Each structure stands twice: as structure tokens, then as C-alpha cells.
Amino acid sequence: MDLAIDKILESDHREIDVILERLDEAFERGIVADIHFLTDYFWARLAMHIRAEHLHLFPAVLDAVGSKAGNAVSISRPTLAHAEEVLIILRSEHNFFMDELADVMKRLRRIVRLRDPVPAVGLPLIRTQIGRVVETLASHNAVEESEVYIWVEEMVSNAKKAKLKTEIARELKNIPPRFDSSNLQ
């Protein structure tokens, strides 16, 4: 099935949601190795998604809106000022996600390195920190899905969408080598 760009990115959101469900289950079980691995995997997958948006999607949106928006006021045809404002907020949230998850990974590596058999203090704090990321991510994804992804489908030319789709797909498949198919089950 040949999915549209919005459906590809929405599907990636859902795949990341599944990782978060698995991570929540790992926290419930208290298995540090699983928490460490799944947090790292979440961080990597989110970074891949963000890279696709920063390098390809957002520039395509700004280009399309800048050339077609005029005095548009609807959500599907935003003004350039509105599109820029939305993308600034989304980029800021992307930075928040990456900064928070980098900090979480430092804490988890410390727990793993020290082989703390009962990381009672560290894990609840880490879980809370990840919870803040997840909460922000939910509203963030809603904005992307209800605005930005629609703009792409409605405003970017079919020729540019074909190229954009290839570029986004390449980024979403570019998983770091530390994750291979044997450890993703």
C-alpha cells in the first residue's frame, strides 16, 4: 500500500506509542535493562522522526506556504506567519524531547554502570521525567497531525510530495546500528 506522507508520519507516531507502552510495562516490572533499552530505543526512534521533519518536512511546508498562502486564514491554508509560529513551537518541543531524553539516558547509564540492584530512588524520577516528555509529545503530535501534515498534503505539489516521501521514508528507516532486528522483539 502506498501511503500518503501524513499517514506515514502518523503511523510512525503510533509505532513510537507502542514503544512507550512497552516502556511503561518495563517500569511496572522494574527491570532496569529493559527500561534502559526501551528508553534508548524511544530516544532513537523519536530522533529519526524529528530528523525527517527538520530536514525535509518543515522546509517543504514553509516553501509551500510561502508560495501559496497569500492571505489564507484557514487551518488547511495558513498564513506564512502562522506556519512559521507553529514550526517554531514544534522545533522547540523537539529540542525539549531530545534534551530531556539525553538527561534520562545519562541517569540510566549511571544506574546500569553501578549495577544498582534496587534503583528505588532513580527509577521513579526517571519515570516522571519521561512522563513529562510523553505528555508534551501527545499534544505535540496532535498539532502535527491536525495542522502540519494536512498542510503538506494540501499545499505541496505532487512532484515535490513524491520526493519528500522518499526522503522521509529514508530518515525513518535510518535506525542506529546498535538496534538490529534481533534485539527489537
Coordinates of C-alpha atoms in Angstrom, one line a residue:
M1 CA 0.0 0.0 0.0
D2 CA 1.3 3.4 -1.0
L3 CA 0.6 5.7 2.0
A4 CA 0.5 9.5 1.8
I5 CA 3.1 11.5 3.8
D6 CA 0.6 12.3 6.6
K7 CA -0.3 8.7 7.0
I8 CA 3.4 7.6 7.0
L9 CA 4.2 10.1 9.8
E10 CA 1.0 9.3 11.8
S11 CA 1.9 5.6 11.5
D12 CA 5.3 6.4 12.9
H13 CA 3.7 8.3 15.8
R14 CA 1.7 5.1 16.6
E15 CA 4.8 2.9 16.4
I16 CA 6.5 5.2 18.9
D17 CA 3.4 5.0 21.1
V18 CA 3.8 1.2 21.1
I19 CA 7.4 1.6 22.3
L20 CA 6.1 3.9 25.1
E21 CA 3.6 1.2 26.1
R22 CA 6.4 -1.4 26.3
L23 CA 8.5 1.1 28.3
D24 CA 5.6 1.7 30.8
E25 CA 5.3 -2.1 31.2
A26 CA 9.1 -2.3 31.8
F27 CA 8.8 0.3 34.6
E28 CA 5.9 -1.7 36.1
R29 CA 8.2 -4.7 36.2
G30 CA 11.2 -2.7 37.4
I31 CA 13.6 -4.4 35.1
V32 CA 16.4 -1.9 34.6
A33 CA 17.9 -3.5 31.5
D34 CA 14.5 -3.3 29.7
I35 CA 13.9 0.3 30.9
H36 CA 17.4 1.2 29.6
F37 CA 17.0 -0.5 26.2
L38 CA 13.4 0.8 25.6
T39 CA 14.2 4.4 26.6
D40 CA 17.2 4.3 24.3
Y41 CA 15.1 2.9 21.5
F42 CA 12.4 5.5 22.1
W43 CA 15.0 8.2 22.0
A44 CA 16.5 6.9 18.8
R45 CA 13.1 6.4 17.1
L46 CA 12.0 9.9 18.1
A47 CA 15.2 11.4 16.9
M48 CA 14.7 9.7 13.5
H49 CA 11.2 11.1 13.3
I50 CA 12.4 14.6 14.3
R51 CA 15.2 14.5 11.8
A52 CA 12.8 13.7 9.0
E53 CA 10.7 16.6 10.0
H54 CA 13.5 19.1 10.4
L55 CA 15.4 18.2 7.3
H56 CA 12.6 17.6 4.9
L57 CA 9.0 18.2 6.1
F58 CA 9.3 21.6 7.7
P59 CA 11.3 23.2 4.9
A60 CA 8.7 21.8 2.4
V61 CA 5.9 23.2 4.4
L62 CA 7.5 26.7 4.6
D63 CA 8.2 26.6 0.9
A64 CA 4.7 25.6 0.0
V65 CA 3.0 28.0 2.4
G66 CA 5.3 30.9 1.4
S67 CA 4.5 30.4 -2.3
K68 CA 0.7 29.7 -1.9
A69 CA -0.6 31.2 1.3
G70 CA -1.2 34.8 0.4
N71 CA -3.9 36.0 2.8
A72 CA -5.0 32.5 3.8
V73 CA -6.7 32.2 7.1
S74 CA -8.0 28.6 7.3
I75 CA -6.1 25.8 9.1
S76 CA -5.5 24.0 5.8
R77 CA -4.2 27.1 4.2
P78 CA -2.3 29.0 6.9
T79 CA -0.6 32.4 6.6
L80 CA 3.2 32.2 6.4
A81 CA 3.3 33.9 9.9
H82 CA 1.1 31.2 11.4
A83 CA 3.0 28.4 9.8
E84 CA 6.3 29.8 11.0
E85 CA 4.9 30.2 14.5
V86 CA 3.7 26.6 14.6
L87 CA 7.0 25.3 13.4
I88 CA 9.0 27.3 15.9
I89 CA 6.9 25.8 18.7
L90 CA 7.3 22.3 17.3
R91 CA 11.1 22.7 16.9
S92 CA 11.3 24.0 20.5
E93 CA 9.4 20.9 21.7
H94 CA 11.7 18.7 19.6
N95 CA 14.6 20.3 21.5
F96 CA 12.8 19.7 24.8
F97 CA 12.3 16.0 23.9
M98 CA 15.9 15.4 22.9
D99 CA 17.4 17.3 25.9
E100 CA 15.1 15.5 28.4
L101 CA 15.8 12.1 26.9
A102 CA 19.6 12.7 26.8
D103 CA 19.4 13.5 30.5
V104 CA 17.3 10.4 31.2
M105 CA 19.8 8.3 29.3
K106 CA 22.7 9.7 31.4
R107 CA 20.8 8.8 34.6
L108 CA 20.0 5.3 33.3
R109 CA 23.6 4.6 32.2
R110 CA 24.7 5.6 35.7
I111 CA 22.3 3.1 37.2
V112 CA 23.4 0.4 34.8
R113 CA 27.1 1.1 35.3
L114 CA 26.7 1.0 39.1
R115 CA 24.7 -2.2 38.8
D116 CA 22.3 -0.9 41.4
P117 CA 20.2 -3.9 42.3
V118 CA 17.4 -1.7 43.7
P119 CA 17.4 1.6 41.9
A120 CA 14.5 2.7 44.0
V121 CA 15.3 6.4 44.0
G122 CA 16.5 6.8 40.4
L123 CA 13.8 5.0 38.5
P124 CA 10.7 6.9 39.8
L125 CA 12.4 10.2 39.0
I126 CA 13.3 8.9 35.5
R127 CA 9.8 7.7 35.0
T128 CA 8.4 11.1 36.0
Q129 CA 10.8 12.8 33.6
I130 CA 9.8 10.5 30.8
G131 CA 6.2 11.2 31.7
R132 CA 6.7 14.9 31.1
V133 CA 8.1 14.1 27.6
V134 CA 5.2 11.8 26.8
E135 CA 2.6 14.3 28.0
T136 CA 4.1 17.0 25.8
L137 CA 4.6 14.6 22.9
A138 CA 0.8 13.8 22.9
S139 CA -0.2 17.4 22.4
H140 CA 2.7 18.0 20.0
N141 CA 1.7 15.1 17.8
A142 CA -1.9 16.3 17.8
V143 CA -0.8 19.7 16.4
E144 CA 1.4 18.0 13.7
E145 CA -1.5 15.7 12.7
S146 CA -4.2 18.3 12.7
E147 CA -2.2 21.1 11.0
V148 CA 1.3 20.5 9.6
Y149 CA 0.6 17.1 8.0
I150 CA -2.6 18.5 6.4
W151 CA -0.7 21.4 5.0
V152 CA 1.8 19.1 3.3
E153 CA -1.0 17.1 1.7
E154 CA -2.9 20.1 0.5
M155 CA -0.2 22.6 -0.4
V156 CA 2.8 20.7 -1.6
S157 CA 2.8 19.7 -5.3
N158 CA 2.6 16.1 -6.2
A159 CA 6.1 16.1 -7.7
K160 CA 7.6 17.5 -4.5
K161 CA 5.5 15.2 -2.4
A162 CA 7.0 12.2 -4.2
K163 CA 10.5 13.4 -3.5
L164 CA 9.6 14.3 0.1
K165 CA 8.0 10.9 0.7
T166 CA 11.2 9.2 -0.4
E167 CA 13.3 11.5 1.9
I168 CA 11.1 11.0 4.9
A169 CA 11.0 7.2 4.4
R170 CA 14.8 7.1 4.2
E171 CA 15.1 9.0 7.5
L172 CA 12.5 6.8 9.2
K173 CA 14.4 3.7 8.2
N174 CA 17.8 5.1 9.3
I175 CA 17.9 3.3 12.7
P176 CA 21.2 3.4 14.6
P177 CA 23.2 0.2 14.2
R178 CA 23.0 -0.6 17.9
F179 CA 19.4 -1.6 17.2
D180 CA 19.2 -4.6 15.0
S181 CA 16.2 -6.9 14.3
S182 CA 17.3 -9.4 16.9
N183 CA 17.0 -7.0 19.8
L184 CA 13.8 -5.3 18.8
Q185 CA 11.4 -8.1 19.5

